[in-house]
Amino acid sequence: DGLSVPKDRSDSERCRDVPNTYVPGRNLIFLSLAAAQAEVLGASVVYFGANVVDYSGYPDCRQEFIQAVEAVLRVGTKAGMHGKKIEIRAPLLQLTKADIIRLGLTLSVPFHLTHSCYDPIGTVACGHCDSCLIRKRGFAEAGVVDPIQYAVC
């Protein structure tokens, strides 16, 4: 709670270093849980919503990370020991935020129920953190009005 969330950073600033909003092991934990469930169900594919284009410097939103987790699953699961691969697919990985929004519109995503603000004010997105800036630009580039409320526009 004592750390301040980076605000109004440029694209080059976002890609320069891993920000303090990074949560160590977050995607590793999520993918481990998803892979465990996949193994129990006999599924061979896990879908992962990471995006490298707007990843804000997070190391666990890159193709190299996904490949490394797949390698671990090959040697660290019963399925892998029996030659059953658990593949991680990240269909959003190389899309721009505008492309993701356009895809979401074709899938009827209820965007009014979403936000990923790092520093919300109550239930309202701040409008200045990396996530808010990337989202607002994505909606603008997609030519669509963002349906959520921001504390500051």
mmCIF file of C-alpha atoms in Angstrom:
data_model
loop_
_atom_site.group_PDB
_atom_site.id
_atom_site.type_symbol
_atom_site.label_atom_id
_atom_site.label_comp_id
_atom_site.label_asym_id
_atom_site.label_seq_id
_atom_site.Cartn_x
_atom_site.Cartn_y
_atom_site.Cartn_z
ATOM 1 C CA ASP A 1 0.000 0.000 0.000
ATOM 2 C CA GLY A 2 2.911 2.352 0.569
ATOM 3 C CA LEU A 3 4.254 2.143 -2.985
ATOM 4 C CA SER A 4 3.087 4.682 -5.528
ATOM 5 C CA VAL A 5 1.865 3.377 -8.866
ATOM 6 C CA PRO A 6 3.761 4.818 -11.859
ATOM 7 C CA LYS A 7 1.614 7.345 -13.725
ATOM 8 C CA ASP A 8 1.658 9.027 -17.132
ATOM 9 C CA ARG A 9 4.683 7.058 -18.359
ATOM 10 C CA SER A 10 5.565 7.124 -22.048
ATOM 11 C CA ASP A 11 5.860 3.953 -24.130
ATOM 12 C CA SER A 12 9.654 4.065 -23.866
ATOM 13 C CA GLU A 13 9.492 4.474 -20.081
ATOM 14 C CA ARG A 14 7.133 1.478 -19.808
ATOM 15 C CA CYS A 15 9.547 -0.759 -21.711
ATOM 16 C CA ARG A 16 12.699 0.443 -19.929
ATOM 17 C CA ASP A 17 12.323 -1.423 -16.654
ATOM 18 C CA VAL A 18 10.000 -3.686 -14.717
ATOM 19 C CA PRO A 19 7.653 -1.408 -12.744
ATOM 20 C CA ASN A 20 6.744 -1.826 -9.093
ATOM 21 C CA THR A 21 3.292 -3.066 -10.168
ATOM 22 C CA TYR A 22 4.969 -6.350 -11.131
ATOM 23 C CA VAL A 23 3.842 -9.262 -8.954
ATOM 24 C CA PRO A 24 6.598 -11.927 -8.746
ATOM 25 C CA GLY A 25 5.475 -15.260 -10.117
ATOM 26 C CA ARG A 26 1.892 -14.147 -10.818
ATOM 27 C CA ASN A 27 1.578 -15.677 -14.281
ATOM 28 C CA LEU A 28 3.686 -18.668 -13.246
ATOM 29 C CA ILE A 29 1.167 -19.371 -10.477
ATOM 30 C CA PHE A 30 -1.820 -18.907 -12.806
ATOM 31 C CA LEU A 31 -0.305 -21.164 -15.474
ATOM 32 C CA SER A 32 0.654 -23.786 -12.882
ATOM 33 C CA LEU A 33 -2.923 -23.922 -11.619
ATOM 34 C CA ALA A 34 -4.305 -24.010 -15.161
ATOM 35 C CA ALA A 35 -1.875 -26.777 -16.166
ATOM 36 C CA ALA A 36 -2.783 -28.819 -13.074
ATOM 37 C CA GLN A 37 -6.466 -28.534 -13.962
ATOM 38 C CA ALA A 38 -5.713 -29.364 -17.600
ATOM 39 C CA GLU A 39 -3.832 -32.480 -16.550
ATOM 40 C CA VAL A 40 -6.690 -33.637 -14.298
ATOM 41 C CA LEU A 41 -9.190 -33.075 -17.130
ATOM 42 C CA GLY A 42 -6.938 -34.654 -19.761
ATOM 43 C CA ALA A 43 -6.817 -31.361 -21.688
ATOM 44 C CA SER A 44 -3.809 -30.689 -23.870
ATOM 45 C CA VAL A 45 -4.127 -26.905 -24.235
ATOM 46 C CA VAL A 46 -4.190 -23.993 -21.783
ATOM 47 C CA TYR A 47 -5.114 -20.525 -23.053
ATOM 48 C CA PHE A 48 -3.210 -17.567 -21.622
ATOM 49 C CA GLY A 49 -4.237 -13.919 -22.115
ATOM 50 C CA ALA A 50 -0.775 -12.337 -21.979
ATOM 51 C CA ASN A 51 0.095 -9.534 -24.378
ATOM 52 C CA VAL A 52 3.689 -8.593 -25.186
ATOM 53 C CA VAL A 53 2.743 -5.392 -27.016
ATOM 54 C CA ASP A 54 1.446 -3.689 -23.872
ATOM 55 C CA TYR A 55 3.116 -5.785 -21.210
ATOM 56 C CA SER A 56 4.537 -2.815 -19.283
ATOM 57 C CA GLY A 57 7.880 -4.564 -18.835
ATOM 58 C CA TYR A 58 6.596 -7.688 -17.105
ATOM 59 C CA PRO A 59 8.947 -10.617 -17.810
ATOM 60 C CA ASP A 60 6.150 -13.196 -17.549
ATOM 61 C CA CYS A 61 4.251 -11.825 -20.555
ATOM 62 C CA ARG A 62 6.790 -12.864 -23.180
ATOM 63 C CA GLN A 63 7.069 -15.789 -25.586
ATOM 64 C CA GLU A 64 10.284 -16.929 -23.876
ATOM 65 C CA PHE A 65 8.426 -17.308 -20.598
ATOM 66 C CA ILE A 66 5.637 -19.322 -22.221
ATOM 67 C CA GLN A 67 8.145 -21.655 -23.878
ATOM 68 C CA ALA A 68 9.981 -22.134 -20.584
ATOM 69 C CA VAL A 69 6.742 -23.025 -18.759
ATOM 70 C CA GLU A 70 5.854 -25.518 -21.495
ATOM 71 C CA ALA A 71 9.304 -27.116 -21.050
ATOM 72 C CA VAL A 72 8.748 -27.363 -17.289
ATOM 73 C CA LEU A 73 5.352 -28.984 -17.869
ATOM 74 C CA ARG A 74 6.986 -31.612 -20.119
ATOM 75 C CA VAL A 75 9.343 -32.672 -17.319
ATOM 76 C CA GLY A 76 7.322 -31.781 -14.241
ATOM 77 C CA THR A 77 3.937 -33.399 -14.846
ATOM 78 C CA LYS A 78 2.683 -36.958 -15.067
ATOM 79 C CA ALA A 79 1.201 -36.092 -18.457
ATOM 80 C CA GLY A 80 4.617 -34.898 -19.640
ATOM 81 C CA MET A 81 6.294 -38.064 -18.368
ATOM 82 C CA HIS A 82 3.860 -40.050 -20.519
ATOM 83 C CA GLY A 83 4.574 -37.936 -23.598
ATOM 84 C CA LYS A 84 1.357 -35.923 -23.367
ATOM 85 C CA LYS A 85 2.229 -32.314 -24.032
ATOM 86 C CA ILE A 86 0.326 -29.467 -22.374
ATOM 87 C CA GLU A 87 0.535 -26.583 -24.818
ATOM 88 C CA ILE A 88 0.123 -22.969 -23.750
ATOM 89 C CA ARG A 89 -1.573 -20.853 -26.380
ATOM 90 C CA ALA A 90 -1.490 -17.087 -26.094
ATOM 91 C CA PRO A 91 -3.671 -15.809 -28.956
ATOM 92 C CA LEU A 92 -3.470 -12.186 -27.781
ATOM 93 C CA LEU A 93 0.304 -12.151 -27.388
ATOM 94 C CA GLN A 94 1.189 -10.164 -30.532
ATOM 95 C CA LEU A 95 -2.047 -8.199 -30.987
ATOM 96 C CA THR A 96 -2.283 -4.488 -30.372
ATOM 97 C CA LYS A 97 -4.718 -3.321 -27.718
ATOM 98 C CA ALA A 98 -6.933 -1.964 -30.529
ATOM 99 C CA ASP A 99 -6.904 -5.419 -32.184
ATOM 100 C CA ILE A 100 -7.832 -7.041 -28.877
ATOM 101 C CA ILE A 101 -10.720 -4.608 -28.437
ATOM 102 C CA ARG A 102 -11.958 -5.239 -31.985
ATOM 103 C CA LEU A 103 -11.777 -8.991 -31.367
ATOM 104 C CA GLY A 104 -13.617 -8.528 -28.078
ATOM 105 C CA LEU A 105 -16.375 -6.647 -29.873
ATOM 106 C CA THR A 106 -16.860 -9.550 -32.297
ATOM 107 C CA LEU A 107 -17.125 -11.864 -29.280
ATOM 108 C CA SER A 108 -19.557 -9.549 -27.433
ATOM 109 C CA VAL A 109 -17.181 -8.976 -24.513
ATOM 110 C CA PRO A 110 -18.987 -6.899 -21.864
ATOM 111 C CA PHE A 111 -16.269 -4.227 -21.753
ATOM 112 C CA HIS A 112 -18.383 -2.151 -19.363
ATOM 113 C CA LEU A 113 -17.686 -4.820 -16.727
ATOM 114 C CA THR A 114 -13.911 -4.750 -17.204
ATOM 115 C CA HIS A 115 -10.966 -2.671 -16.106
ATOM 116 C CA SER A 116 -7.413 -3.471 -15.141
ATOM 117 C CA CYS A 117 -6.410 -0.249 -13.438
ATOM 118 C CA TYR A 118 -3.405 -0.548 -11.114
ATOM 119 C CA ASP A 119 -4.585 2.266 -8.853
ATOM 120 C CA PRO A 120 -8.393 2.463 -8.853
ATOM 121 C CA ILE A 121 -10.205 5.087 -6.846
ATOM 122 C CA GLY A 122 -12.905 2.942 -5.314
ATOM 123 C CA THR A 123 -14.364 1.107 -8.296
ATOM 124 C CA VAL A 124 -13.346 3.782 -10.809
ATOM 125 C CA ALA A 125 -10.206 3.451 -12.940
ATOM 126 C CA CYS A 126 -7.585 6.148 -12.245
ATOM 127 C CA GLY A 127 -6.978 7.112 -15.886
ATOM 128 C CA HIS A 128 -3.210 7.632 -15.505
ATOM 129 C CA CYS A 129 -1.520 4.311 -14.708
ATOM 130 C CA ASP A 130 0.104 2.245 -17.472
ATOM 131 C CA SER A 131 -2.917 -0.010 -17.823
ATOM 132 C CA CYS A 132 -5.388 2.876 -18.077
ATOM 133 C CA LEU A 133 -3.259 4.728 -20.639
ATOM 134 C CA ILE A 134 -2.846 1.610 -22.779
ATOM 135 C CA ARG A 135 -6.555 0.801 -22.563
ATOM 136 C CA LYS A 136 -7.679 4.339 -23.401
ATOM 137 C CA ARG A 137 -5.336 4.486 -26.391
ATOM 138 C CA GLY A 138 -6.529 1.058 -27.561
ATOM 139 C CA PHE A 139 -10.175 2.089 -27.521
ATOM 140 C CA ALA A 140 -9.326 5.333 -29.323
ATOM 141 C CA GLU A 141 -7.320 3.487 -31.997
ATOM 142 C CA ALA A 142 -10.158 0.985 -32.399
ATOM 143 C CA GLY A 143 -12.555 3.913 -32.901
ATOM 144 C CA VAL A 144 -14.754 2.774 -30.029
ATOM 145 C CA VAL A 145 -15.891 4.633 -26.942
ATOM 146 C CA ASP A 146 -14.511 3.059 -23.768
ATOM 147 C CA PRO A 147 -17.598 2.298 -21.646
ATOM 148 C CA ILE A 148 -15.930 2.539 -18.240
ATOM 149 C CA GLN A 149 -15.605 5.556 -16.010
ATOM 150 C CA TYR A 150 -12.218 7.100 -15.250
ATOM 151 C CA ALA A 151 -11.461 9.340 -12.280
ATOM 152 C CA VAL A 152 -9.421 11.537 -14.637
ATOM 153 C CA CYS A 153 -9.860 11.496 -18.414
#
